[in-house]
Amino acid sequence: MWQILAKCNICVMICDNSQGMNFLVGVLLLHMKEEEAFNVFCKLMTRYRMRDYFAKKSPALAVFLHQLRIVMDYLAPSLMSHFDGLDIDLGLFATQWILTLFSYQLPPALCFRVWDVFFIDGVSFILRMSAAVLMTFKSRLQIMGMEEVLEFFKNLSREMMAKSPSEWIEIAEGIELKGQKLAVEEEKFISRLYAEAAE
């Protein structure tokens, strides 16, 4: 595993932060030999632009979390208001979701299905899956305190086993993303990030 990470670090010139990459490599090694895993991992970092989420100077991670907030403000404003009242930022748990492509949080069978769709749809499906998780457990999360919410997400894998992988994929694919609105908001958000960095 560490040989793959070291080689890929050199080949694709990432990496300010490698936290979470071991989970990505671990999933690949469950399905293929080391050389194949290395090649696919490099594709993840380049073609699917996952390296952007591990680079300190890239806004990719902040943009993903901002987009998730926009989606959830539209789908579940009451839940977001509850989180705001508890001073809970989506990044407390959703950062791991994108950096590991859910490989740290999901039961293996569901994780593999999520990856299957990710390789077709890209990061937009991780955004949908993130929203699907929050929407599915919305009613429970809205009556929890801060410690309960954080503990809930620590045990997310167990909670998600109540539904089959097919059911979860169906729920996620049913999440509507306002593509044009997200693109506009992404542009505004990135401009604001660079403006703040220049001050």
PDB file of C-alpha atoms in Angstrom:
ATOM      1  CA  MET A   1       0.000   0.000   0.000  1.00  0.00           C
ATOM      2  CA  TRP A   2       2.653   2.519   1.013  1.00  0.00           C
ATOM      3  CA  GLN A   3       4.671   1.734  -2.123  1.00  0.00           C
ATOM      4  CA  ILE A   4       1.660   2.656  -4.247  1.00  0.00           C
ATOM      5  CA  LEU A   5       1.161   5.913  -2.360  1.00  0.00           C
ATOM      6  CA  ALA A   6       4.857   6.827  -2.629  1.00  0.00           C
ATOM      7  CA  LYS A   7       5.029   6.054  -6.358  1.00  0.00           C
ATOM      8  CA  CYS A   8       1.841   7.921  -7.134  1.00  0.00           C
ATOM      9  CA  ASN A   9       2.990  10.892  -5.089  1.00  0.00           C
ATOM     10  CA  ILE A  10       5.983  11.204  -7.406  1.00  0.00           C
ATOM     11  CA  CYS A  11       4.129  10.468 -10.653  1.00  0.00           C
ATOM     12  CA  VAL A  12       1.213  12.854 -10.274  1.00  0.00           C
ATOM     13  CA  MET A  13       3.024  15.417  -8.104  1.00  0.00           C
ATOM     14  CA  ILE A  14       0.511  15.631  -5.314  1.00  0.00           C
ATOM     15  CA  CYS A  15       0.506  15.793  -2.199  1.00  0.00           C
ATOM     16  CA  ASP A  16       0.321  18.289   0.610  1.00  0.00           C
ATOM     17  CA  ASN A  17      -1.906  15.926   2.540  1.00  0.00           C
ATOM     18  CA  SER A  18      -2.178  12.163   2.082  1.00  0.00           C
ATOM     19  CA  GLN A  19      -4.679  11.518   4.875  1.00  0.00           C
ATOM     20  CA  GLY A  20      -7.421   9.306   3.501  1.00  0.00           C
ATOM     21  CA  MET A  21      -5.461   8.023   0.508  1.00  0.00           C
ATOM     22  CA  ASN A  22      -4.714   4.728   2.250  1.00  0.00           C
ATOM     23  CA  PHE A  23      -8.444   3.959   2.257  1.00  0.00           C
ATOM     24  CA  LEU A  24      -8.604   4.560  -1.494  1.00  0.00           C
ATOM     25  CA  VAL A  25      -5.660   2.249  -2.101  1.00  0.00           C
ATOM     26  CA  GLY A  26      -7.110  -0.336   0.277  1.00  0.00           C
ATOM     27  CA  VAL A  27     -10.320  -0.602  -1.747  1.00  0.00           C
ATOM     28  CA  LEU A  28      -8.359  -1.019  -4.977  1.00  0.00           C
ATOM     29  CA  LEU A  29      -6.138  -3.728  -3.509  1.00  0.00           C
ATOM     30  CA  LEU A  30      -9.233  -5.727  -2.594  1.00  0.00           C
ATOM     31  CA  HIS A  31     -10.046  -5.981  -6.292  1.00  0.00           C
ATOM     32  CA  MET A  32      -6.753  -6.103  -8.183  1.00  0.00           C
ATOM     33  CA  LYS A  33      -3.016  -6.698  -8.033  1.00  0.00           C
ATOM     34  CA  GLU A  34      -0.614  -4.005  -6.873  1.00  0.00           C
ATOM     35  CA  GLU A  35       0.459  -2.832 -10.335  1.00  0.00           C
ATOM     36  CA  GLU A  36      -3.147  -2.510 -11.500  1.00  0.00           C
ATOM     37  CA  ALA A  37      -4.077  -0.752  -8.269  1.00  0.00           C
ATOM     38  CA  PHE A  38      -1.267   1.734  -8.849  1.00  0.00           C
ATOM     39  CA  ASN A  39      -2.499   2.518 -12.368  1.00  0.00           C
ATOM     40  CA  VAL A  40      -6.107   2.966 -11.265  1.00  0.00           C
ATOM     41  CA  PHE A  41      -5.041   5.079  -8.284  1.00  0.00           C
ATOM     42  CA  CYS A  42      -3.109   7.388 -10.617  1.00  0.00           C
ATOM     43  CA  LYS A  43      -6.250   7.708 -12.751  1.00  0.00           C
ATOM     44  CA  LEU A  44      -8.233   8.598  -9.637  1.00  0.00           C
ATOM     45  CA  MET A  45      -5.777  11.353  -8.842  1.00  0.00           C
ATOM     46  CA  THR A  46      -5.576  12.755 -12.380  1.00  0.00           C
ATOM     47  CA  ARG A  47      -8.556  11.933 -14.614  1.00  0.00           C
ATOM     48  CA  TYR A  48     -11.009  12.127 -11.709  1.00  0.00           C
ATOM     49  CA  ARG A  49      -9.051  15.036 -10.187  1.00  0.00           C
ATOM     50  CA  MET A  50      -8.991  13.565  -6.696  1.00  0.00           C
ATOM     51  CA  ARG A  51      -5.527  15.056  -6.192  1.00  0.00           C
ATOM     52  CA  ASP A  52      -7.194  18.478  -6.038  1.00  0.00           C
ATOM     53  CA  TYR A  53      -8.917  17.461  -2.804  1.00  0.00           C
ATOM     54  CA  PHE A  54      -5.583  16.685  -1.146  1.00  0.00           C
ATOM     55  CA  ALA A  55      -3.769  19.865  -2.226  1.00  0.00           C
ATOM     56  CA  LYS A  56      -3.702  22.670   0.337  1.00  0.00           C
ATOM     57  CA  LYS A  57      -3.790  25.463  -2.247  1.00  0.00           C
ATOM     58  CA  SER A  58      -6.658  23.959  -4.230  1.00  0.00           C
ATOM     59  CA  PRO A  59     -10.200  25.112  -3.411  1.00  0.00           C
ATOM     60  CA  ALA A  60     -11.669  21.735  -4.427  1.00  0.00           C
ATOM     61  CA  LEU A  61     -12.481  20.484  -0.919  1.00  0.00           C
ATOM     62  CA  ALA A  62     -13.954  23.805   0.180  1.00  0.00           C
ATOM     63  CA  VAL A  63     -16.007  23.941  -3.030  1.00  0.00           C
ATOM     64  CA  PHE A  64     -17.386  20.424  -2.478  1.00  0.00           C
ATOM     65  CA  LEU A  65     -18.473  21.285   1.071  1.00  0.00           C
ATOM     66  CA  HIS A  66     -19.971  24.569  -0.113  1.00  0.00           C
ATOM     67  CA  GLN A  67     -21.929  22.761  -2.829  1.00  0.00           C
ATOM     68  CA  LEU A  68     -23.185  20.201  -0.329  1.00  0.00           C
ATOM     69  CA  ARG A  69     -24.394  23.034   1.875  1.00  0.00           C
ATOM     70  CA  ILE A  70     -26.238  24.625  -1.070  1.00  0.00           C
ATOM     71  CA  VAL A  71     -27.918  21.309  -1.902  1.00  0.00           C
ATOM     72  CA  MET A  72     -28.921  20.694   1.707  1.00  0.00           C
ATOM     73  CA  ASP A  73     -30.170  24.262   2.202  1.00  0.00           C
ATOM     74  CA  TYR A  74     -32.542  23.524  -0.668  1.00  0.00           C
ATOM     75  CA  LEU A  75     -33.524  19.966   0.341  1.00  0.00           C
ATOM     76  CA  ALA A  76     -33.564  20.223   4.129  1.00  0.00           C
ATOM     77  CA  PRO A  77     -33.358  23.806   5.422  1.00  0.00           C
ATOM     78  CA  SER A  78     -34.668  22.752   8.843  1.00  0.00           C
ATOM     79  CA  LEU A  79     -31.812  20.277   9.275  1.00  0.00           C
ATOM     80  CA  MET A  80     -29.244  22.876   8.264  1.00  0.00           C
ATOM     81  CA  SER A  81     -30.787  25.347  10.693  1.00  0.00           C
ATOM     82  CA  HIS A  82     -30.533  22.705  13.425  1.00  0.00           C
ATOM     83  CA  PHE A  83     -26.869  22.073  12.591  1.00  0.00           C
ATOM     84  CA  ASP A  84     -26.181  25.823  12.619  1.00  0.00           C
ATOM     85  CA  GLY A  85     -27.740  26.074  16.056  1.00  0.00           C
ATOM     86  CA  LEU A  86     -25.431  23.327  17.273  1.00  0.00           C
ATOM     87  CA  ASP A  87     -22.444  24.936  15.514  1.00  0.00           C
ATOM     88  CA  ILE A  88     -21.980  21.795  13.416  1.00  0.00           C
ATOM     89  CA  ASP A  89     -20.226  22.298  10.093  1.00  0.00           C
ATOM     90  CA  LEU A  90     -20.811  19.716   7.347  1.00  0.00           C
ATOM     91  CA  GLY A  91     -17.052  19.441   6.980  1.00  0.00           C
ATOM     92  CA  LEU A  92     -16.857  17.638  10.328  1.00  0.00           C
ATOM     93  CA  PHE A  93     -18.030  14.460   8.622  1.00  0.00           C
ATOM     94  CA  ALA A  94     -18.393  15.176   4.886  1.00  0.00           C
ATOM     95  CA  THR A  95     -14.661  15.860   4.504  1.00  0.00           C
ATOM     96  CA  GLN A  96     -14.013  12.162   5.119  1.00  0.00           C
ATOM     97  CA  TRP A  97     -16.784  11.237   2.700  1.00  0.00           C
ATOM     98  CA  ILE A  98     -15.114  12.949  -0.257  1.00  0.00           C
ATOM     99  CA  LEU A  99     -11.475  12.266   0.669  1.00  0.00           C
ATOM    100  CA  THR A 100     -12.094   8.529   1.036  1.00  0.00           C
ATOM    101  CA  LEU A 101     -14.979   8.264  -1.460  1.00  0.00           C
ATOM    102  CA  PHE A 102     -16.967   6.825   1.442  1.00  0.00           C
ATOM    103  CA  SER A 103     -14.582   3.863   1.817  1.00  0.00           C
ATOM    104  CA  TYR A 104     -14.043   4.650   5.510  1.00  0.00           C
ATOM    105  CA  GLN A 105     -17.721   4.971   6.386  1.00  0.00           C
ATOM    106  CA  LEU A 106     -19.710   2.452   4.350  1.00  0.00           C
ATOM    107  CA  PRO A 107     -20.191  -1.314   4.543  1.00  0.00           C
ATOM    108  CA  PRO A 108     -17.954  -2.915   1.863  1.00  0.00           C
ATOM    109  CA  ALA A 109     -20.789  -4.025  -0.435  1.00  0.00           C
ATOM    110  CA  LEU A 110     -22.251  -0.511  -0.529  1.00  0.00           C
ATOM    111  CA  CYS A 111     -18.824   1.104  -0.830  1.00  0.00           C
ATOM    112  CA  PHE A 112     -18.082  -0.943  -3.950  1.00  0.00           C
ATOM    113  CA  ARG A 113     -21.409   0.065  -5.515  1.00  0.00           C
ATOM    114  CA  VAL A 114     -20.728   3.731  -4.736  1.00  0.00           C
ATOM    115  CA  TRP A 115     -17.358   3.447  -6.457  1.00  0.00           C
ATOM    116  CA  ASP A 116     -18.953   1.792  -9.496  1.00  0.00           C
ATOM    117  CA  VAL A 117     -21.216   4.808  -9.990  1.00  0.00           C
ATOM    118  CA  PHE A 118     -18.435   7.254  -9.129  1.00  0.00           C
ATOM    119  CA  PHE A 119     -16.296   5.921 -11.975  1.00  0.00           C
ATOM    120  CA  ILE A 120     -19.192   6.744 -14.325  1.00  0.00           C
ATOM    121  CA  ASP A 121     -20.565   9.999 -12.871  1.00  0.00           C
ATOM    122  CA  GLY A 122     -17.558  11.411 -11.040  1.00  0.00           C
ATOM    123  CA  VAL A 123     -17.652  13.570  -7.910  1.00  0.00           C
ATOM    124  CA  SER A 124     -21.233  14.647  -8.547  1.00  0.00           C
ATOM    125  CA  PHE A 125     -22.336  11.219  -7.364  1.00  0.00           C
ATOM    126  CA  ILE A 126     -20.419  11.626  -4.098  1.00  0.00           C
ATOM    127  CA  LEU A 127     -22.323  14.879  -3.660  1.00  0.00           C
ATOM    128  CA  ARG A 128     -25.584  13.026  -4.286  1.00  0.00           C
ATOM    129  CA  MET A 129     -24.622  10.213  -1.923  1.00  0.00           C
ATOM    130  CA  SER A 130     -23.727  12.713   0.798  1.00  0.00           C
ATOM    131  CA  ALA A 131     -27.098  14.411   0.415  1.00  0.00           C
ATOM    132  CA  ALA A 132     -28.832  11.013   0.388  1.00  0.00           C
ATOM    133  CA  VAL A 133     -27.297  10.104   3.743  1.00  0.00           C
ATOM    134  CA  LEU A 134     -28.340  13.383   5.330  1.00  0.00           C
ATOM    135  CA  MET A 135     -31.846  13.239   3.888  1.00  0.00           C
ATOM    136  CA  THR A 136     -32.412   9.620   4.932  1.00  0.00           C
ATOM    137  CA  PHE A 137     -31.529  10.303   8.554  1.00  0.00           C
ATOM    138  CA  LYS A 138     -32.893  13.862   8.672  1.00  0.00           C
ATOM    139  CA  SER A 139     -35.712  13.207  11.132  1.00  0.00           C
ATOM    140  CA  ARG A 140     -33.362  11.518  13.589  1.00  0.00           C
ATOM    141  CA  LEU A 141     -30.573  14.073  13.244  1.00  0.00           C
ATOM    142  CA  GLN A 142     -32.948  16.974  13.865  1.00  0.00           C
ATOM    143  CA  ILE A 143     -33.645  15.872  17.427  1.00  0.00           C
ATOM    144  CA  MET A 144     -30.027  15.114  18.357  1.00  0.00           C
ATOM    145  CA  GLY A 145     -27.580  17.260  20.251  1.00  0.00           C
ATOM    146  CA  MET A 146     -24.059  17.942  18.991  1.00  0.00           C
ATOM    147  CA  GLU A 147     -22.386  14.973  20.676  1.00  0.00           C
ATOM    148  CA  GLU A 148     -25.145  12.648  19.500  1.00  0.00           C
ATOM    149  CA  VAL A 149     -24.791  13.846  15.906  1.00  0.00           C
ATOM    150  CA  LEU A 150     -21.040  13.325  15.898  1.00  0.00           C
ATOM    151  CA  GLU A 151     -21.402   9.896  17.495  1.00  0.00           C
ATOM    152  CA  PHE A 152     -24.050   8.996  14.919  1.00  0.00           C
ATOM    153  CA  PHE A 153     -21.685   9.708  12.045  1.00  0.00           C
ATOM    154  CA  LYS A 154     -18.908   7.738  13.727  1.00  0.00           C
ATOM    155  CA  ASN A 155     -21.194   4.703  13.519  1.00  0.00           C
ATOM    156  CA  LEU A 156     -22.611   5.511  10.093  1.00  0.00           C
ATOM    157  CA  SER A 157     -21.663   2.147   8.592  1.00  0.00           C
ATOM    158  CA  ARG A 158     -23.855   0.302  11.070  1.00  0.00           C
ATOM    159  CA  GLU A 159     -26.761   2.687  10.526  1.00  0.00           C
ATOM    160  CA  MET A 160     -26.628   2.314   6.752  1.00  0.00           C
ATOM    161  CA  MET A 161     -26.829  -1.474   6.824  1.00  0.00           C
ATOM    162  CA  ALA A 162     -30.593  -1.168   7.334  1.00  0.00           C
ATOM    163  CA  LYS A 163     -30.921  -0.616   3.574  1.00  0.00           C
ATOM    164  CA  SER A 164     -29.456  -2.646   0.717  1.00  0.00           C
ATOM    165  CA  PRO A 165     -26.746  -1.192  -1.562  1.00  0.00           C
ATOM    166  CA  SER A 166     -29.297  -1.035  -4.398  1.00  0.00           C
ATOM    167  CA  GLU A 167     -31.692   0.967  -2.238  1.00  0.00           C
ATOM    168  CA  TRP A 168     -28.979   3.465  -1.296  1.00  0.00           C
ATOM    169  CA  ILE A 169     -27.884   3.912  -4.904  1.00  0.00           C
ATOM    170  CA  GLU A 170     -31.498   4.510  -5.919  1.00  0.00           C
ATOM    171  CA  ILE A 171     -31.945   7.126  -3.192  1.00  0.00           C
ATOM    172  CA  ALA A 172     -28.720   8.900  -4.177  1.00  0.00           C
ATOM    173  CA  GLU A 173     -29.553   8.906  -7.883  1.00  0.00           C
ATOM    174  CA  GLY A 174     -32.916  10.434  -7.021  1.00  0.00           C
ATOM    175  CA  ILE A 175     -31.275  13.482  -5.430  1.00  0.00           C
ATOM    176  CA  GLU A 176     -31.763  16.463  -7.733  1.00  0.00           C
ATOM    177  CA  LEU A 177     -28.746  18.684  -8.260  1.00  0.00           C
ATOM    178  CA  LYS A 178     -29.280  22.142  -9.688  1.00  0.00           C
ATOM    179  CA  GLY A 179     -26.293  21.940 -12.037  1.00  0.00           C
ATOM    180  CA  GLN A 180     -26.395  25.476 -13.368  1.00  0.00           C
ATOM    181  CA  LYS A 181     -26.933  26.992  -9.914  1.00  0.00           C
ATOM    182  CA  LEU A 182     -24.071  24.929  -8.461  1.00  0.00           C
ATOM    183  CA  ALA A 183     -21.760  26.028 -11.269  1.00  0.00           C
ATOM    184  CA  VAL A 184     -22.569  29.695 -10.688  1.00  0.00           C
ATOM    185  CA  GLU A 185     -22.159  29.350  -6.925  1.00  0.00           C
ATOM    186  CA  GLU A 186     -18.867  27.487  -7.432  1.00  0.00           C
ATOM    187  CA  GLU A 187     -17.502  30.338  -9.532  1.00  0.00           C
ATOM    188  CA  LYS A 188     -18.572  32.925  -6.956  1.00  0.00           C
ATOM    189  CA  PHE A 189     -17.178  30.878  -4.081  1.00  0.00           C
ATOM    190  CA  ILE A 190     -13.794  30.329  -5.742  1.00  0.00           C
ATOM    191  CA  SER A 191     -13.545  34.031  -6.578  1.00  0.00           C
ATOM    192  CA  ARG A 192     -14.237  34.862  -2.938  1.00  0.00           C
ATOM    193  CA  LEU A 193     -11.623  32.368  -1.722  1.00  0.00           C
ATOM    194  CA  TYR A 194      -8.933  33.866  -3.970  1.00  0.00           C
ATOM    195  CA  ALA A 195      -9.924  37.402  -2.982  1.00  0.00           C
ATOM    196  CA  GLU A 196      -9.610  36.530   0.700  1.00  0.00           C
ATOM    197  CA  ALA A 197      -6.245  34.851   0.095  1.00  0.00           C
ATOM    198  CA  ALA A 198      -4.963  37.966  -1.667  1.00  0.00           C
ATOM    199  CA  GLU A 199      -5.809  40.268   1.245  1.00  0.00           C
TER     200      GLU A 199
END
